[in-house]
Amino acid sequence: MLSYAETLDFLFDREVERMQLGLDRVERALALCGSPHTRFPSLHIAGTNGKGSTAALLHAVLRAAGYRVGLYTSPHLLDFCERIRLGAGWIRQQDVVDGIAWIRSRLDPAELGLTPFELMTLLAFVTFARAEVDIAVVEVGLGGRLDATNVLSPLVTTITQIGLDHQAYLGSDVARIAAEKGGIIKPGVPVVVGRMEADSQAVLIDIARRQGSPSLVYGRDFWADAGSGHFGYRGRAWQYENLPLGLAGAFQVDNAAAALASLECLTADFPVSGAQLCHGLRQVVWPGRFQIVCDQPLVILDGAHNPYAVAALVSALPEVLGGRRVSLLFGVMDDKDWPSMVPLLARIAHQAVVTRVRNPRAADPQAVAAAFAGACPTRVCSDARAACQQQLDGADADTAVVVCGSLFLVGEVLPLFPSALRGQRR
């Protein structure tokens, strides 16, 4: 039998030059494995930004209510096992090995042409079915309509903020991207439409109408108001004031609102008390998303990797900076719209270090650094972890280190902060 490392090599060595999106392959694979995706209730979440945070919030609250909850998200920061959670913990490495071996005993991934993500999704669904979870929270990998996770028949569909990203696969404008993400809306299944531009909302509302799916829309059916460390929520049935939120950044209130609206749709089958709701919201952990990993000096890690997410990060920073100067560490994928991100970051950066993310798709740091020219002192350091350590060594009480541009970059520097790692559940 393969080791854990060899199993991961098998998974990730299946990378293809260009993905051919579609459901046929994964549907055939699931059938050969006994259709595990039909053996547990699910919540399905799509969106350009915020879908992972919303999934983590739903997972935390449902766990606090006493349910056995599965969670499937991507990508991971440090360990593949982060992608598949059962209750409080990650899937065990040995269960990854055994699960992939069992799947390979039922089918030949190469013969079916399964992509890495399709095989990972199959593993997640097999794991949830075997564990007999009460419910699984499943995040879309890419887009929605043709994503491998779209084989589910969920209890509720949730779509968070929509913006420009993955245009090569999803379309060149926001309306087309919204239509792709709206492809997860199923006939008759309630859909929660989070806070987003009116044009995107309109596309999703129209899809829901044509599918005969009840829609709950931010600004029409539910609202949230951000406070200092707390927020208020008004929905069709629920009304709460001073709710706690364990995730930093005012933008997380929008994600919490989408999560609460989704939970409102579940009350008949998965009731949650006010006390359980507060406990889950307070205890939620979602690393790498406006995560404060150190107080002295202040260090913030955020996986913002598109202009909308960077704008949200820049807008949220003043609430925690306390007048500190920003020492920025930025690394990004070349297929992201980094030319639009740089001016946003240059507004708040006192100095910037541009690095190369350890990924074949990484942008050339020299080219990115040139875009910062004239805005703030900028240098290049190709070793991300060394660059971050240098920033930490040179920071004083009046400096905050902000790391952003890619979750892959966050994963590279996170080991520098052992206390933050201890907060993750294995």
Coordinates of C-alpha atoms in Angstrom, one line a residue, residues 51-324:
K51 CA -17.6 30.9 0.4
G52 CA -15.0 29.2 2.6
S53 CA -15.6 31.5 5.5
T54 CA -19.4 30.9 5.2
A55 CA -18.8 27.2 5.1
A56 CA -16.6 27.3 8.2
L57 CA -19.3 29.4 10.0
L58 CA -22.0 26.9 9.1
H59 CA -19.8 24.0 10.2
A60 CA -19.0 25.7 13.5
V61 CA -22.7 26.5 14.4
L62 CA -24.0 23.1 13.4
R63 CA -21.3 21.4 15.5
A64 CA -22.2 23.7 18.4
A65 CA -25.8 22.5 18.1
G66 CA -24.6 18.9 18.6
Y67 CA -24.7 17.6 15.0
R68 CA -22.0 15.4 13.5
V69 CA -20.9 17.7 10.6
G70 CA -18.6 17.1 7.7
L71 CA -16.8 20.0 6.0
Y72 CA -15.2 19.9 2.5
T73 CA -13.2 23.0 1.4
S74 CA -10.2 23.8 -0.7
P75 CA -7.3 24.6 -1.0
H76 CA -5.4 23.6 2.2
L77 CA -2.7 25.7 3.8
L78 CA -0.3 23.1 5.3
D79 CA -1.8 19.6 5.1
F80 CA -4.1 18.0 2.7
C81 CA -6.2 16.6 5.6
E82 CA -7.5 20.2 6.2
R83 CA -9.7 19.8 3.2
I84 CA -12.0 17.1 4.8
R85 CA -13.2 17.5 8.3
L86 CA -15.3 15.3 10.5
G87 CA -16.6 17.2 13.6
A88 CA -13.8 19.0 15.2
G89 CA -10.9 17.3 13.5
W90 CA -9.4 16.7 10.1
I91 CA -9.5 13.4 8.3
R92 CA -6.6 11.2 9.5
Q93 CA -3.7 10.7 7.1
Q94 CA -4.3 6.9 7.2
D95 CA -7.9 7.4 6.3
V96 CA -6.7 9.4 3.2
V97 CA -4.5 6.5 2.3
D98 CA -7.1 3.8 2.9
G99 CA -9.9 5.9 1.2
I100 CA -7.9 6.4 -2.0
A101 CA -6.8 2.8 -2.0
W102 CA -10.5 1.7 -1.7
I103 CA -11.6 4.0 -4.5
R104 CA -8.8 2.7 -6.8
S105 CA -10.1 -0.8 -6.0
R106 CA -13.4 0.2 -7.5
L107 CA -12.2 2.2 -10.5
D108 CA -9.2 3.4 -12.5
P109 CA -9.0 7.2 -12.1
A110 CA -6.8 7.5 -15.2
E111 CA -9.2 5.5 -17.3
L112 CA -12.0 7.8 -16.3
G113 CA -9.8 10.8 -16.7
L114 CA -10.5 12.1 -13.2
T115 CA -8.9 15.4 -12.3
P116 CA -7.2 15.8 -8.9
F117 CA -10.2 17.8 -7.5
E118 CA -12.7 15.2 -8.8
L119 CA -10.8 12.4 -7.0
M120 CA -10.5 14.5 -3.8
T121 CA -14.3 15.2 -4.0
L122 CA -14.9 11.5 -4.4
L123 CA -12.8 10.8 -1.3
A124 CA -14.7 13.5 0.7
F125 CA -18.1 12.0 -0.2
V126 CA -17.0 8.4 0.6
T127 CA -15.6 9.7 3.9
F128 CA -18.8 11.5 4.9
A129 CA -21.0 8.5 3.9
R130 CA -18.8 6.1 5.9
A131 CA -18.8 8.4 9.0
E132 CA -22.6 8.7 8.8
V133 CA -22.5 12.4 9.2
D134 CA -25.7 14.2 10.1
I135 CA -25.0 16.8 7.5
A136 CA -22.1 17.9 5.3
V137 CA -21.1 21.5 4.4
V138 CA -19.6 21.4 0.9
E139 CA -17.7 24.3 -0.8
V140 CA -17.6 24.5 -4.5
G141 CA -14.1 24.2 -6.0
L142 CA -14.4 26.3 -9.1
G143 CA -17.5 28.0 -10.5
G144 CA -20.5 25.9 -9.8
R145 CA -22.5 24.6 -12.8
L146 CA -19.7 22.2 -13.9
D147 CA -17.9 21.8 -10.6
A148 CA -17.4 18.2 -9.3
T149 CA -19.4 19.0 -6.2
N150 CA -22.5 19.8 -8.2
V151 CA -23.7 16.2 -8.1
L152 CA -25.2 16.9 -4.7
S153 CA -28.9 17.4 -4.0
P154 CA -28.5 19.8 -1.1
L155 CA -31.0 21.0 1.5
V156 CA -29.9 24.6 0.9
T157 CA -27.8 26.3 -1.7
T158 CA -25.8 29.4 -0.7
I159 CA -24.0 31.8 -3.0
T160 CA -21.7 34.5 -1.5
Q161 CA -20.1 37.5 -3.1
I162 CA -19.4 37.3 -6.9
G163 CA -16.6 39.1 -8.7
L164 CA -14.1 38.6 -11.5
D165 CA -11.9 35.5 -11.1
H166 CA -11.1 32.4 -13.1
Q167 CA -12.4 34.2 -16.2
A168 CA -10.7 31.7 -18.5
Y169 CA -13.1 29.0 -17.2
L170 CA -16.2 31.0 -16.0
G171 CA -16.6 33.9 -18.4
S172 CA -15.2 37.4 -18.9
D173 CA -17.8 39.4 -17.0
V174 CA -19.6 39.3 -13.7
A175 CA -23.0 38.4 -15.2
R176 CA -21.6 35.3 -16.9
I177 CA -19.7 34.3 -13.7
A178 CA -22.9 34.7 -11.7
A179 CA -24.7 32.5 -14.1
E180 CA -22.0 29.8 -13.8
K181 CA -22.2 29.9 -10.0
G182 CA -26.0 30.0 -10.1
G183 CA -25.7 26.6 -11.9
I184 CA -25.7 25.0 -8.4
I185 CA -29.3 26.2 -7.8
K186 CA -31.5 23.1 -7.9
P187 CA -35.3 22.9 -8.6
G188 CA -37.3 23.6 -5.5
V189 CA -34.2 23.9 -3.2
P190 CA -34.0 27.2 -1.2
V191 CA -31.2 29.4 -2.3
V192 CA -29.5 32.1 -0.2
V193 CA -28.1 35.0 -2.2
G194 CA -25.5 36.9 -0.2
R195 CA -24.5 40.5 -0.3
M196 CA -23.2 41.4 -3.8
E197 CA -23.7 43.8 -6.7
A198 CA -27.3 44.2 -7.8
D199 CA -26.6 42.9 -11.3
S200 CA -25.2 39.6 -9.9
Q201 CA -28.1 39.3 -7.5
A202 CA -30.6 39.8 -10.4
V203 CA -29.0 37.0 -12.4
L204 CA -29.3 34.6 -9.4
I205 CA -32.8 35.6 -8.5
D206 CA -33.8 35.0 -12.1
I207 CA -32.2 31.5 -12.1
A208 CA -34.0 30.7 -8.8
R209 CA -37.3 31.9 -10.3
R210 CA -36.9 29.7 -13.4
Q211 CA -36.0 26.7 -11.2
G212 CA -38.9 27.2 -8.9
S213 CA -36.5 27.7 -6.0
P214 CA -37.4 29.9 -3.0
S215 CA -34.8 32.7 -2.7
L216 CA -33.6 34.6 0.3
V217 CA -31.7 37.7 -0.8
Y218 CA -29.5 40.0 1.2
G219 CA -31.0 43.4 1.5
R220 CA -34.5 42.0 0.7
D221 CA -35.1 39.1 3.1
F222 CA -32.2 39.3 5.5
W223 CA -29.8 42.0 6.8
A224 CA -26.7 42.4 9.0
D225 CA -25.2 45.3 10.9
A226 CA -21.6 45.3 11.9
G227 CA -20.6 46.6 15.4
S228 CA -17.4 46.5 17.3
G229 CA -16.7 42.8 17.7
H230 CA -20.4 42.0 17.4
F231 CA -23.1 42.2 14.8
G232 CA -26.9 42.2 14.4
Y233 CA -29.0 40.0 12.2
R234 CA -32.5 40.3 10.9
G235 CA -34.0 37.5 8.8
R236 CA -37.5 36.2 8.0
A237 CA -37.9 34.6 11.4
W238 CA -34.7 35.3 13.3
Q239 CA -33.7 38.6 14.9
Y240 CA -30.5 38.9 17.0
E241 CA -28.5 41.8 18.4
N242 CA -24.9 41.7 19.6
L243 CA -24.0 38.4 18.1
P244 CA -20.3 37.4 18.6
L245 CA -18.0 36.6 15.7
G246 CA -14.8 34.8 16.0
L247 CA -13.6 35.9 12.5
A248 CA -11.9 39.3 12.3
G249 CA -12.7 41.8 9.5
A250 CA -16.0 43.7 9.0
F251 CA -16.5 41.9 5.7
Q252 CA -17.0 38.6 7.6
V253 CA -20.3 40.0 8.8
D254 CA -21.6 39.5 5.3
N255 CA -20.5 35.9 5.3
A256 CA -22.1 35.4 8.8
A257 CA -25.3 36.8 7.5
A258 CA -25.4 34.3 4.6
A259 CA -24.7 31.5 7.0
L260 CA -27.5 32.6 9.3
A261 CA -30.0 32.9 6.4
S262 CA -29.0 29.3 5.4
L263 CA -29.5 28.1 8.9
E264 CA -33.0 29.7 9.0
C265 CA -33.8 27.5 6.0
L266 CA -32.8 24.4 8.0
T267 CA -34.7 25.0 11.2
A268 CA -37.3 22.2 10.6
D269 CA -34.6 19.5 10.2
F270 CA -31.6 21.0 12.1
P271 CA -32.8 23.4 14.7
V272 CA -30.3 25.7 16.4
S273 CA -30.9 27.6 19.7
G274 CA -29.7 31.1 20.3
A275 CA -27.1 29.9 22.7
Q276 CA -25.8 27.3 20.3
L277 CA -25.7 29.9 17.6
C278 CA -23.6 32.3 19.7
H279 CA -21.2 29.5 20.8
G280 CA -20.6 28.4 17.2
L281 CA -20.1 32.0 16.0
R282 CA -17.6 32.7 18.8
Q283 CA -15.6 29.5 18.4
V284 CA -15.3 29.5 14.6
V285 CA -11.7 29.2 13.2
W286 CA -10.8 29.8 9.6
P287 CA -7.0 30.2 9.2
G288 CA -5.5 32.5 6.6
R289 CA -8.5 34.8 6.3
F290 CA -7.7 38.2 8.0
Q291 CA -6.0 36.1 10.6
I292 CA -4.1 37.9 13.3
V293 CA -1.3 35.4 14.1
C294 CA 0.9 37.7 16.2
D295 CA 0.4 40.8 18.4
Q296 CA 4.0 41.9 18.9
P297 CA 4.6 42.9 16.2
L298 CA 1.1 42.8 14.7
V299 CA 0.9 40.3 11.9
I300 CA -2.1 39.7 9.7
L301 CA -2.4 36.9 7.1
D302 CA -5.0 37.1 4.4
G303 CA -5.4 34.9 1.3
A304 CA -7.0 37.8 -0.7
H305 CA -6.2 36.9 -4.3
N306 CA -8.5 39.1 -6.5
P307 CA -9.3 42.8 -6.5
Y308 CA -12.5 42.6 -4.6
A309 CA -10.9 40.6 -1.8
V310 CA -7.9 42.9 -1.6
A311 CA -10.3 45.9 -1.5
A312 CA -12.1 44.2 1.4
L313 CA -8.8 43.6 3.2
V314 CA -7.7 47.2 2.7
S315 CA -11.0 48.5 4.0
A316 CA -10.9 46.2 7.1
L317 CA -7.3 47.0 8.1
P318 CA -7.8 50.4 9.9
E319 CA -10.0 48.7 12.5
V320 CA -6.9 46.7 13.8
L321 CA -3.9 48.8 12.7
G322 CA -4.2 51.4 15.4
G323 CA -2.1 53.8 13.4
R324 CA 0.7 51.3 12.7

